[in-house]
Amino acid sequence: MKRFDVLILGSGLAGQSLALRLADHLQVALVSKRHIEDGASAWAQGGIAAVIDPSDSTAAHYEDTQIAGAQLCDPAATHFVVEHGAAAIQWLREQGVPFTPDSDTAWGMHLTREGGHSHRRIVHVADATGAAVQETLIDRVKRHPNIQIMENHVAVDLIVGHKLGQPEAGCLGAYLLDNDSGHVEAYAAGHTVLATGGAGKVYLYTTNPDTSTGDGIAMAWRAGCRISNMEFIQFHPTCLYHPQAKSFLISEAVRGEGGLLRLPDGTRFMPKHDPRGELAPRDVVARAIDFEMKKRGIDSVFLDISHKSREFLQEHFPTISARCLELGIDISKQPIPVVPAAHYTCGGVQIDLRARTDLPGLYAIGETACSGLHGANRLASNSLLECVVFGESAARDILANRRSAPNSLPAWDESRVSDADEEVVISHNWDELRRFMWDYVGIVRTNKRLERAQHRIKLLMREIDDYYSNFRIGNDLIELRNLVTTADLIVRSALRRKESRGLHFSKDYPQLAERARPTILANPRWPAGLKRWNHPG
């Protein structure tokens, strides 16, 4: 058994920023499913939203977030994040992040605008902000003596006291599978943090990396934590449509800088769907594209920014320009074929303003958490901001409330299992799950589709649980088990919402309810009488 002060599951921006804030005081393990560079944070192109320009205000950022979130954003969490935005950017600058400069402004950084924002407030590094932030922080993480990076390790499950006859002990660590050796070991920690990202891979088409399999959400649910707002899966309107392009995102900033959405004949269509046109929030744009594609039987629509100069495009969108050119698309002369794809999980593990879950000692930050900031639809570029703000909040709470790691934990027992006889079962179940989730639980939903999905999920869960109980586990089985649990939570949440709000659009309930209410799922296996740790404030 290995012991650490803090065990961070996930090595994206949320996990890294937390590790760096803790490592001067505590011994930290930073766990990565693959390599530390492979998380979703590095894929973020647009930037980080924060109030920097004096003509802007946190009140305006708050209001834009609430409008995009269909008035479901938690007021306290939203105020908390937008009011800490400038400090988050300053911290990243202190770490050395090279934000795109603008010598004509007093603050020295170029600000762009994206859909749903009333001001230019997006701080960025050209069109590869996430990659630049990750490169900077990874360098600092690797050089810190108190951070042990554990690559090619995947969390199997959390170790919780109420399953060991210690109901008040909370979370005691996790079992991790070393993908290199194939062995599972217990890792004890005073504090365990879920920073495992989202669940985009539950859908057939997604902008997410292969690691986005809902691991933290599923583990927290099995441990007894509440899960909130899982029906709100954001579909990014503009994923590059090309047979050789897997999950390549065309940034929101392309529309923010004047890109226009067109049909194959060149006709614009967004103005007839929303007066804000291409700068409408993502849910509106994604539904509009979905509507036009289904109505006309077309494979994609087109995003056109060819009216901008080649020099402008090279300066603002070098990554997008280069990738499109590799595929034979010159964006200075041709429109870009785009389709919607699953992009962001707005719901997740319910947390408070200190990033605490229901279990003592267990925190959640980043996309795996539900702070309430995103409501029914995440406003563009609020996600990286949330990672840094709640990374700092979690660090402050951990340092103020230190817990010792347990001296002993039960070892992982695989004495009653054997090697899998047919791994093809896993790949078939994985493919079936992602296809019916895309068909039945996508951008536009009906009760009938959701019930069909729920029926298939129940069958898959029984089959996967049987497989998990009888055979030695591997990475693919762990991820499939987590994906089917996450899919179940998405469908349960969607069936509970009797309205259309934000990212959840139901043909059976097209109207907006009078009052915005979150969907909170409580695991019935939570022990009776056991007090939850999480509370507002």
Coordinates of C-alpha atoms in Angstrom, one line a residue:
M1 CA 0.0 0.0 0.0
K2 CA 1.2 3.5 -0.9
R3 CA 0.4 6.6 1.2
F4 CA 0.1 10.2 0.2
D5 CA -1.2 13.4 1.8
V6 CA -3.3 14.1 -1.3
L7 CA -4.2 11.7 -4.2
I8 CA -5.3 13.6 -7.3
L9 CA -7.1 11.5 -9.9
G10 CA -6.6 13.3 -13.2
S11 CA -3.8 15.4 -14.6
G12 CA -5.5 18.1 -16.6
L13 CA -5.6 21.8 -15.7
A14 CA -7.8 21.2 -12.6
G15 CA -5.5 18.5 -11.2
Q16 CA -2.3 20.3 -12.1
S17 CA -3.3 23.7 -10.7
L18 CA -4.4 22.0 -7.4
A19 CA -1.1 20.0 -7.2
L20 CA 1.0 23.1 -7.6
R21 CA -0.9 25.0 -4.9
L22 CA -0.5 22.1 -2.5
A23 CA 3.0 20.8 -3.2
D24 CA 4.9 23.3 -1.1
H25 CA 3.2 21.9 2.0
L26 CA 2.1 18.3 1.3
Q27 CA 3.1 15.1 -0.6
V28 CA 0.9 14.9 -3.7
A29 CA 0.3 12.0 -6.1
L30 CA -0.9 13.2 -9.6
V31 CA -2.5 10.2 -11.4
S32 CA -2.8 10.2 -15.2
K33 CA -4.6 7.5 -17.2
R34 CA -2.2 7.8 -20.0
H35 CA 0.5 10.4 -20.3
I36 CA 0.3 13.7 -18.4
E37 CA -0.1 15.6 -21.7
D38 CA -3.2 13.6 -22.8
G39 CA -6.1 15.2 -21.0
A40 CA -8.9 17.2 -22.4
S41 CA -7.5 20.6 -21.1
A42 CA -4.8 20.6 -23.8
W43 CA -7.5 20.4 -26.5
A44 CA -9.2 23.6 -25.4
Q45 CA -8.6 26.2 -28.2
G46 CA -10.6 29.3 -27.4
G47 CA -9.4 30.6 -24.0
I48 CA -10.3 31.6 -20.5
A49 CA -13.1 34.0 -19.7
A50 CA -12.3 36.7 -17.1
V51 CA -13.1 40.3 -16.5
I52 CA -9.9 42.2 -17.4
D53 CA -11.1 45.3 -19.3
P54 CA -12.4 48.1 -17.0
S55 CA -15.3 48.6 -19.4
D56 CA -16.4 45.1 -18.6
S57 CA -17.8 44.0 -15.2
T58 CA -18.3 40.8 -13.1
A59 CA -22.0 41.7 -13.1
A60 CA -22.0 41.4 -16.9
H61 CA -20.0 38.2 -16.8
Y62 CA -22.5 36.8 -14.2
E63 CA -25.5 37.8 -16.4
D64 CA -24.0 36.3 -19.5
T65 CA -23.4 33.1 -17.7
Q66 CA -26.9 32.9 -16.3
I67 CA -28.4 33.7 -19.8
A68 CA -26.4 30.9 -21.4
G69 CA -27.2 28.6 -18.5
A70 CA -30.9 29.2 -19.0
Q71 CA -31.2 30.8 -15.5
L72 CA -30.2 27.4 -13.9
C73 CA -26.7 28.5 -12.8
D74 CA -26.3 28.5 -9.1
P75 CA -26.0 32.2 -8.1
A76 CA -23.4 31.7 -5.3
A77 CA -21.2 29.5 -7.4
T78 CA -21.5 31.8 -10.4
H79 CA -20.6 34.9 -8.4
F80 CA -17.7 33.0 -6.8
V81 CA -16.2 32.0 -10.1
V82 CA -16.5 35.3 -12.1
E83 CA -15.3 37.3 -9.1
H84 CA -12.2 35.2 -8.9
G85 CA -11.5 35.3 -12.7
A86 CA -8.9 38.1 -12.8
A87 CA -7.0 36.5 -9.9
A88 CA -7.0 33.1 -11.8
I89 CA -5.5 34.8 -14.9
Q90 CA -2.9 36.5 -12.8
W91 CA -1.9 33.2 -11.2
L92 CA -1.5 31.6 -14.6
R93 CA 0.6 34.5 -15.7
E94 CA 2.8 34.1 -12.7
Q95 CA 3.3 30.5 -13.7
G96 CA 4.6 31.7 -17.0
V97 CA 1.6 31.1 -19.4
P98 CA 2.3 33.3 -22.5
F99 CA -1.1 34.8 -23.2
T100 CA -1.3 36.6 -26.6
P101 CA -0.2 40.1 -25.9
D102 CA -1.8 43.4 -26.9
S103 CA 0.5 46.4 -26.4
D104 CA -2.3 48.8 -27.1
T105 CA -4.1 48.0 -23.8
A106 CA -3.1 48.8 -20.2
W107 CA -3.5 45.1 -19.2
G108 CA -1.2 43.9 -22.0
M109 CA -3.3 40.9 -23.2
H110 CA -5.4 40.4 -26.3
L111 CA -9.1 39.8 -25.5
T112 CA -11.4 38.1 -27.9
R113 CA -15.1 37.5 -27.8
E114 CA -17.1 34.3 -28.1
G115 CA -20.7 33.3 -28.4
G116 CA -22.9 34.4 -25.4
H117 CA -20.5 37.0 -24.2
S118 CA -21.5 40.7 -24.2
H119 CA -17.9 41.9 -24.0
R120 CA -14.4 40.9 -25.2
R121 CA -13.2 39.0 -22.2
I122 CA -11.5 35.8 -23.5
V123 CA -7.8 35.7 -22.6
H124 CA -6.1 33.3 -24.9
V125 CA -2.8 32.0 -26.4
A126 CA -3.7 32.3 -30.2
D127 CA -6.1 29.4 -30.8
A128 CA -4.3 26.8 -28.6
T129 CA -4.8 28.1 -25.1
G130 CA -5.3 24.8 -23.4
A131 CA -2.1 23.4 -24.9
A132 CA -0.1 26.4 -23.9
V133 CA -1.4 26.4 -20.3
Q134 CA -0.8 22.7 -20.0
E135 CA 2.7 22.9 -21.4
T136 CA 3.6 25.6 -18.9
L137 CA 2.1 23.8 -15.8
I138 CA 3.4 20.4 -16.8
D139 CA 6.9 21.8 -16.8
R140 CA 6.4 23.1 -13.2
V141 CA 4.7 20.0 -12.0
K142 CA 7.5 17.8 -13.3
R143 CA 10.1 19.9 -11.5
H144 CA 8.4 19.9 -8.1
P145 CA 10.0 17.4 -5.7
N146 CA 6.7 16.9 -3.7
I147 CA 4.6 15.9 -6.7
Q148 CA 4.8 12.2 -7.8
I149 CA 3.4 11.8 -11.3
M150 CA 1.9 8.4 -11.9
E151 CA 1.3 7.9 -15.6
N152 CA -0.6 4.9 -17.2
H153 CA -2.6 4.4 -13.9
V154 CA -6.4 4.3 -13.9
A155 CA -8.6 4.5 -10.8
V156 CA -10.8 1.4 -10.4
D157 CA -12.8 2.6 -7.4
L158 CA -12.7 4.8 -4.4
I159 CA -12.1 3.3 -0.9
V160 CA -14.7 4.5 1.4
G161 CA -15.2 4.0 5.1
H162 CA -18.8 3.1 5.2
K163 CA -18.1 0.0 3.1
L164 CA -15.4 -1.0 5.6
G165 CA -17.4 -0.7 8.7
Q166 CA -16.1 2.9 9.4
P167 CA -19.1 5.0 8.5
E168 CA -17.5 8.4 9.6
A169 CA -14.2 7.8 7.9
G170 CA -15.2 9.2 4.5
C171 CA -12.9 8.6 1.6
L172 CA -9.6 6.8 2.4
G173 CA -8.0 6.7 -1.0
A174 CA -8.5 4.6 -4.2
Y175 CA -7.6 1.3 -5.9
L176 CA -5.4 2.0 -9.0
L177 CA -4.6 -0.3 -11.9
D178 CA -1.1 0.0 -13.2
N179 CA -1.7 -0.5 -17.0
D180 CA 2.0 -1.3 -17.5
S181 CA 2.1 -4.2 -15.0
G182 CA -1.6 -5.1 -14.9
H183 CA -1.6 -5.1 -11.1
V184 CA -4.1 -3.2 -8.8
E185 CA -2.9 -1.6 -5.6
A186 CA -4.4 0.4 -2.8
Y187 CA -3.4 4.0 -2.5
A188 CA -4.2 5.6 0.9
A189 CA -4.7 9.4 1.2
G190 CA -5.8 11.9 3.7
H191 CA -7.5 13.8 0.8
T192 CA -8.6 12.3 -2.5
V193 CA -9.5 14.6 -5.4
L194 CA -11.6 13.7 -8.5
A195 CA -10.2 15.7 -11.5
T196 CA -11.0 13.1 -14.1
G197 CA -12.7 15.2 -16.7
G198 CA -16.0 14.6 -18.5
A199 CA -17.8 11.8 -20.3
G200 CA -17.9 12.7 -24.0
K201 CA -16.9 9.2 -25.0
V202 CA -20.4 8.0 -24.0
Y203 CA -21.4 9.4 -27.4
L204 CA -20.4 8.2 -30.9
Y205 CA -19.2 11.6 -32.0
T206 CA -17.3 13.8 -29.6
T207 CA -14.6 16.5 -29.5
N208 CA -13.2 14.8 -26.3
P209 CA -10.0 12.6 -26.0
D210 CA -10.4 8.9 -25.6
T211 CA -9.8 9.3 -21.8
S212 CA -13.1 11.1 -21.2
T213 CA -15.1 8.2 -19.9
G214 CA -16.9 9.6 -16.9
D215 CA -14.6 7.8 -14.4
G216 CA -14.9 10.3 -11.5
I217 CA -18.7 10.7 -11.9
A218 CA -19.2 6.9 -11.9
M219 CA -16.8 6.3 -9.0
A220 CA -18.4 9.0 -6.9
W221 CA -21.9 7.6 -7.6
R222 CA -20.8 4.1 -6.5
A223 CA -19.4 5.6 -3.4
G224 CA -22.7 7.2 -2.5
C225 CA -22.3 10.8 -3.6
R226 CA -25.0 12.9 -5.1
I227 CA -24.8 13.6 -8.9
S228 CA -26.4 16.7 -10.4
N229 CA -27.6 18.0 -13.8
M230 CA -26.3 15.1 -15.9
E231 CA -29.0 15.7 -18.6
F232 CA -27.1 18.7 -19.8
I233 CA -24.5 17.4 -22.2
Q234 CA -23.1 20.3 -24.4
F235 CA -22.8 19.5 -28.0
H236 CA -20.2 21.8 -29.6
P237 CA -21.8 23.2 -32.8
T238 CA -18.6 23.1 -34.9
C239 CA -16.5 20.0 -35.0
L240 CA -14.6 19.5 -38.2
Y241 CA -16.4 17.1 -40.6
H242 CA -13.8 15.1 -42.5
P243 CA -13.1 11.4 -42.7
Q244 CA -9.5 11.9 -41.6
A245 CA -10.2 14.3 -38.8
K246 CA -11.0 12.7 -35.5
S247 CA -12.5 14.9 -32.8
F248 CA -11.0 18.2 -34.2
L249 CA -12.7 21.2 -32.8
I250 CA -13.2 24.5 -34.7
S251 CA -13.1 27.0 -31.9
E252 CA -16.0 29.2 -30.8
A253 CA -13.6 32.1 -31.4
V254 CA -13.9 31.6 -35.2
R255 CA -17.5 32.8 -34.9
G256 CA -16.5 35.4 -32.4
E257 CA -14.2 36.9 -35.0
G258 CA -16.8 37.0 -37.7
G259 CA -17.2 33.4 -39.0
L260 CA -20.6 32.8 -40.6
L261 CA -22.5 29.5 -40.8
R262 CA -23.8 28.6 -44.2
L263 CA -25.7 25.8 -46.0
P264 CA -24.1 24.0 -48.9
D265 CA -25.5 26.6 -51.3
G266 CA -23.9 29.4 -49.4
T267 CA -27.0 30.7 -47.6
R268 CA -26.8 31.8 -44.0
F269 CA -29.3 30.2 -41.7
M270 CA -28.6 31.3 -38.1
P271 CA -30.4 34.7 -38.3
K272 CA -33.7 32.9 -38.8
H273 CA -33.1 30.7 -35.7
D274 CA -31.9 33.5 -33.3
P275 CA -31.4 37.3 -33.6
R276 CA -27.9 36.9 -32.2
G277 CA -27.0 34.8 -35.2
E278 CA -23.7 33.0 -35.0
L279 CA -23.0 34.5 -31.6
A280 CA -25.9 32.8 -30.0
P281 CA -25.1 30.3 -27.1
R282 CA -23.9 26.9 -28.1
D283 CA -27.1 25.0 -27.4
V284 CA -29.0 27.3 -29.8
V285 CA -26.4 27.0 -32.5
A286 CA -26.1 23.2 -32.2
R287 CA -29.9 22.7 -32.4
A288 CA -30.1 25.0 -35.4
I289 CA -27.4 23.0 -37.2
D290 CA -29.0 19.7 -36.2
F291 CA -32.4 21.0 -37.5
E292 CA -30.9 22.2 -40.9
M293 CA -29.0 18.9 -41.4
K294 CA -32.0 16.7 -40.7
K295 CA -34.4 18.9 -42.7
R296 CA -32.3 18.9 -45.8
G297 CA -30.6 15.5 -45.4
I298 CA -27.1 17.0 -45.5
D299 CA -24.0 15.6 -43.9
S300 CA -22.7 18.9 -42.6
V301 CA -23.0 22.7 -42.7
F302 CA -20.2 25.1 -43.4
L303 CA -18.4 27.7 -41.3
D304 CA -17.0 30.5 -43.5
I305 CA -14.4 33.0 -42.4
S306 CA -12.8 33.4 -45.8
H307 CA -13.7 37.1 -45.8
K308 CA -10.8 37.6 -43.4
S309 CA -7.3 38.1 -44.6
R310 CA -4.8 35.3 -44.7
E311 CA -2.6 37.3 -42.3
F312 CA -5.5 37.7 -39.8
L313 CA -6.3 34.0 -39.9
Q314 CA -2.6 33.0 -39.4
E315 CA -2.3 35.3 -36.4
H316 CA -5.6 34.3 -34.7
F317 CA -6.1 30.7 -35.8
P318 CA -2.7 29.2 -36.7
T319 CA -3.6 25.7 -35.4
I320 CA -7.0 25.5 -37.1
S321 CA -5.5 26.9 -40.3
A322 CA -2.7 24.4 -40.4
R323 CA -4.9 21.4 -39.6
C324 CA -7.5 22.3 -42.2
L325 CA -4.7 22.9 -44.8
E326 CA -3.4 19.4 -44.0
L327 CA -6.8 18.1 -45.1
G328 CA -6.9 20.2 -48.2
I329 CA -9.1 23.0 -46.8
D330 CA -7.7 26.6 -47.2
I331 CA -9.8 28.5 -44.7
S332 CA -8.8 31.8 -46.3
K333 CA -10.6 30.6 -49.5
Q334 CA -13.0 27.9 -48.5
P335 CA -15.6 27.3 -45.8
I336 CA -15.0 24.6 -43.2
P337 CA -17.4 21.6 -43.1
V338 CA -18.7 21.3 -39.5
V339 CA -21.1 19.2 -37.5
P340 CA -22.2 19.2 -33.8
A341 CA -20.4 16.7 -31.5
A342 CA -20.6 15.9 -27.8
H343 CA -18.3 18.3 -26.1
Y344 CA -18.8 19.1 -22.4
T345 CA -20.5 17.5 -19.4
C346 CA -22.2 20.4 -17.5
G347 CA -23.4 18.2 -14.7
G348 CA -21.3 15.9 -12.4
V349 CA -20.5 15.2 -8.8
Q350 CA -22.2 17.7 -6.6
I351 CA -19.8 20.0 -4.8
D352 CA -19.9 23.1 -2.6
L353 CA -17.8 26.2 -2.9
R354 CA -14.8 24.4 -1.3
A355 CA -15.0 21.7 -3.9
R356 CA -16.2 19.2 -1.3
T357 CA -18.4 16.2 -2.2
D358 CA -20.7 14.4 0.2
L359 CA -17.9 12.2 1.5
P360 CA -15.3 13.6 4.0
G361 CA -11.9 13.7 2.4
L362 CA -13.3 13.6 -1.1
Y363 CA -13.2 16.6 -3.4
A364 CA -14.1 17.1 -7.1
I365 CA -12.9 19.8 -9.5
G366 CA -13.1 20.6 -13.2
E367 CA -15.5 18.9 -15.6
T368 CA -16.2 15.9 -13.4
A369 CA -17.7 18.2 -10.8
C370 CA -21.0 20.1 -10.7
S371 CA -20.4 23.4 -8.9
G372 CA -23.6 24.9 -10.4
L373 CA -21.6 27.4 -12.5
H374 CA -22.8 26.0 -15.9
G375 CA -26.5 25.5 -15.2
A376 CA -28.3 24.1 -18.3
N377 CA -25.6 25.2 -20.7
R378 CA -21.9 26.2 -20.2
L379 CA -20.9 29.6 -21.4
A380 CA -17.9 29.5 -23.7
S381 CA -14.5 29.6 -22.0
N382 CA -15.9 29.3 -18.5
S383 CA -14.6 25.8 -18.1
L384 CA -10.8 26.5 -17.8
L385 CA -11.7 29.3 -15.5
E386 CA -13.7 27.0 -13.2
C387 CA -10.7 24.6 -13.1
V388 CA -8.3 27.2 -11.8
V389 CA -10.8 28.9 -9.4
F390 CA -11.9 25.6 -7.8
G391 CA -8.4 24.3 -7.8
E392 CA -7.5 27.2 -5.6
S393 CA -10.6 26.8 -3.4
A394 CA -9.9 23.1 -2.9
A395 CA -6.3 23.7 -2.0
R396 CA -7.3 26.3 0.6
D397 CA -9.7 23.9 2.2
I398 CA -7.3 20.9 2.2
L399 CA -4.5 23.0 3.8
A400 CA -6.9 24.3 6.4
N401 CA -8.4 20.8 7.3
R402 CA -5.5 18.3 7.0
R403 CA -6.3 14.6 7.5
S404 CA -3.8 11.8 7.8
A405 CA -3.8 8.9 5.4
P406 CA -4.9 5.6 7.0
N407 CA -2.0 3.2 7.9
S408 CA -3.7 0.2 6.4
L409 CA -6.3 -0.6 3.7
P410 CA -7.6 -3.9 2.4
A411 CA -5.5 -5.2 -0.5
W412 CA -7.2 -5.7 -3.9
D413 CA -8.6 -9.2 -4.0
E414 CA -8.7 -11.0 -7.4
S415 CA -8.3 -14.5 -6.0
R416 CA -11.8 -15.6 -7.2
V417 CA -11.5 -14.3 -10.8
S418 CA -9.9 -15.6 -14.0
D419 CA -8.5 -14.1 -17.2
A420 CA -11.1 -12.9 -19.6
D421 CA -12.0 -15.5 -22.3
E422 CA -13.7 -13.1 -24.9
E423 CA -12.5 -9.5 -24.9
V424 CA -14.6 -8.9 -28.0
V425 CA -17.6 -8.6 -25.6
I426 CA -16.1 -5.3 -24.3
S427 CA -15.6 -3.8 -27.7
H428 CA -19.1 -4.8 -28.8
N429 CA -20.8 -3.4 -25.7
W430 CA -18.7 -0.2 -26.0
D431 CA -19.8 0.3 -29.6
E432 CA -23.5 -0.4 -28.9
L433 CA -23.6 2.0 -25.9
R434 CA -22.1 4.9 -27.8
R435 CA -24.4 4.4 -30.9
F436 CA -27.7 4.2 -29.0
M437 CA -26.7 7.2 -26.8
W438 CA -26.1 9.2 -29.9
D439 CA -29.3 8.1 -31.5
Y440 CA -31.6 8.3 -28.5
V441 CA -30.1 10.8 -26.0
G442 CA -28.6 13.4 -28.4
I443 CA -29.4 17.0 -29.1
V444 CA -33.2 16.5 -29.5
R445 CA -34.9 14.0 -27.2
T446 CA -38.2 12.3 -26.6
N447 CA -39.5 10.1 -23.8
K448 CA -39.8 7.1 -26.1
R449 CA -36.1 7.5 -27.2
L450 CA -35.0 7.9 -23.6
E451 CA -37.0 4.8 -22.4
R452 CA -35.4 2.8 -25.2
A453 CA -32.0 3.9 -24.1
Q454 CA -32.8 3.1 -20.5
H455 CA -33.9 -0.4 -21.4
R456 CA -30.7 -1.1 -23.3
I457 CA -28.6 0.4 -20.5
K458 CA -30.1 -2.0 -18.0
L459 CA -29.2 -5.0 -20.1
L460 CA -25.7 -3.8 -20.7
M461 CA -25.2 -3.0 -17.0
R462 CA -26.1 -6.6 -16.0
E463 CA -23.8 -8.0 -18.6
I464 CA -20.9 -5.7 -17.7
D465 CA -21.3 -6.3 -13.9
D466 CA -21.2 -10.1 -14.5
Y467 CA -18.1 -9.7 -16.6
Y468 CA -16.5 -7.4 -13.9
S469 CA -17.3 -9.9 -11.2
N470 CA -15.8 -12.9 -12.9
F471 CA -12.7 -11.8 -14.8
R472 CA -9.5 -9.8 -14.1
I473 CA -10.0 -6.2 -15.0
G474 CA -8.2 -4.1 -17.6
N475 CA -8.4 -0.5 -18.7
D476 CA -11.1 -1.1 -21.3
L477 CA -13.4 -2.9 -18.9
I478 CA -13.0 -0.2 -16.2
E479 CA -13.8 2.5 -18.8
L480 CA -16.8 0.6 -20.2
R481 CA -18.2 0.1 -16.6
N482 CA -17.9 3.8 -15.9
L483 CA -19.4 4.8 -19.3
V484 CA -22.5 2.7 -18.8
T485 CA -23.0 4.1 -15.3
T486 CA -22.6 7.6 -16.6
A487 CA -25.0 6.8 -19.4
D488 CA -27.6 5.6 -16.9
L489 CA -27.2 8.8 -14.9
I490 CA -27.7 10.9 -18.0
V491 CA -30.9 9.1 -19.0
R492 CA -32.3 9.1 -15.4
S493 CA -31.7 12.8 -15.2
A494 CA -33.2 13.5 -18.7
L495 CA -36.4 11.5 -17.8
R496 CA -36.9 13.6 -14.7
R497 CA -36.9 16.9 -16.5
K498 CA -40.4 17.7 -17.7
E499 CA -39.4 20.8 -19.7
S500 CA -37.0 22.0 -22.3
R501 CA -34.2 24.0 -20.9
G502 CA -30.7 24.8 -22.2
L503 CA -29.0 21.7 -23.6
H504 CA -32.0 19.4 -22.7
F505 CA -34.5 19.8 -25.5
S506 CA -37.5 17.4 -25.4
K507 CA -40.2 17.2 -28.1
D508 CA -42.6 15.9 -25.4
Y509 CA -42.0 19.0 -23.2
P510 CA -41.0 21.8 -25.5
Q511 CA -42.0 24.6 -23.0
L512 CA -39.8 26.1 -20.3
A513 CA -40.9 25.5 -16.8
E514 CA -41.7 28.6 -14.7
R515 CA -39.0 27.8 -12.2
A516 CA -35.5 26.6 -12.9
R517 CA -34.6 23.6 -10.7
P518 CA -31.5 21.4 -10.7
T519 CA -31.8 17.7 -11.1
I520 CA -30.2 16.0 -8.2
L521 CA -29.8 12.2 -8.1
A522 CA -29.2 10.7 -4.6
N523 CA -27.8 7.1 -4.5
P524 CA -30.2 5.0 -2.5
R525 CA -27.3 2.9 -1.2
W526 CA -26.1 5.9 0.9
P527 CA -26.1 4.5 4.5
A528 CA -29.1 5.6 6.5
G529 CA -28.2 8.1 9.2
L530 CA -24.8 8.9 7.7
K531 CA -24.4 12.7 7.5
R532 CA -23.3 14.2 4.2
W533 CA -20.2 16.4 4.4
N534 CA -21.1 18.7 1.5
H535 CA -23.1 21.8 2.2
P536 CA -23.3 25.3 0.6
G537 CA -20.7 27.9 1.5

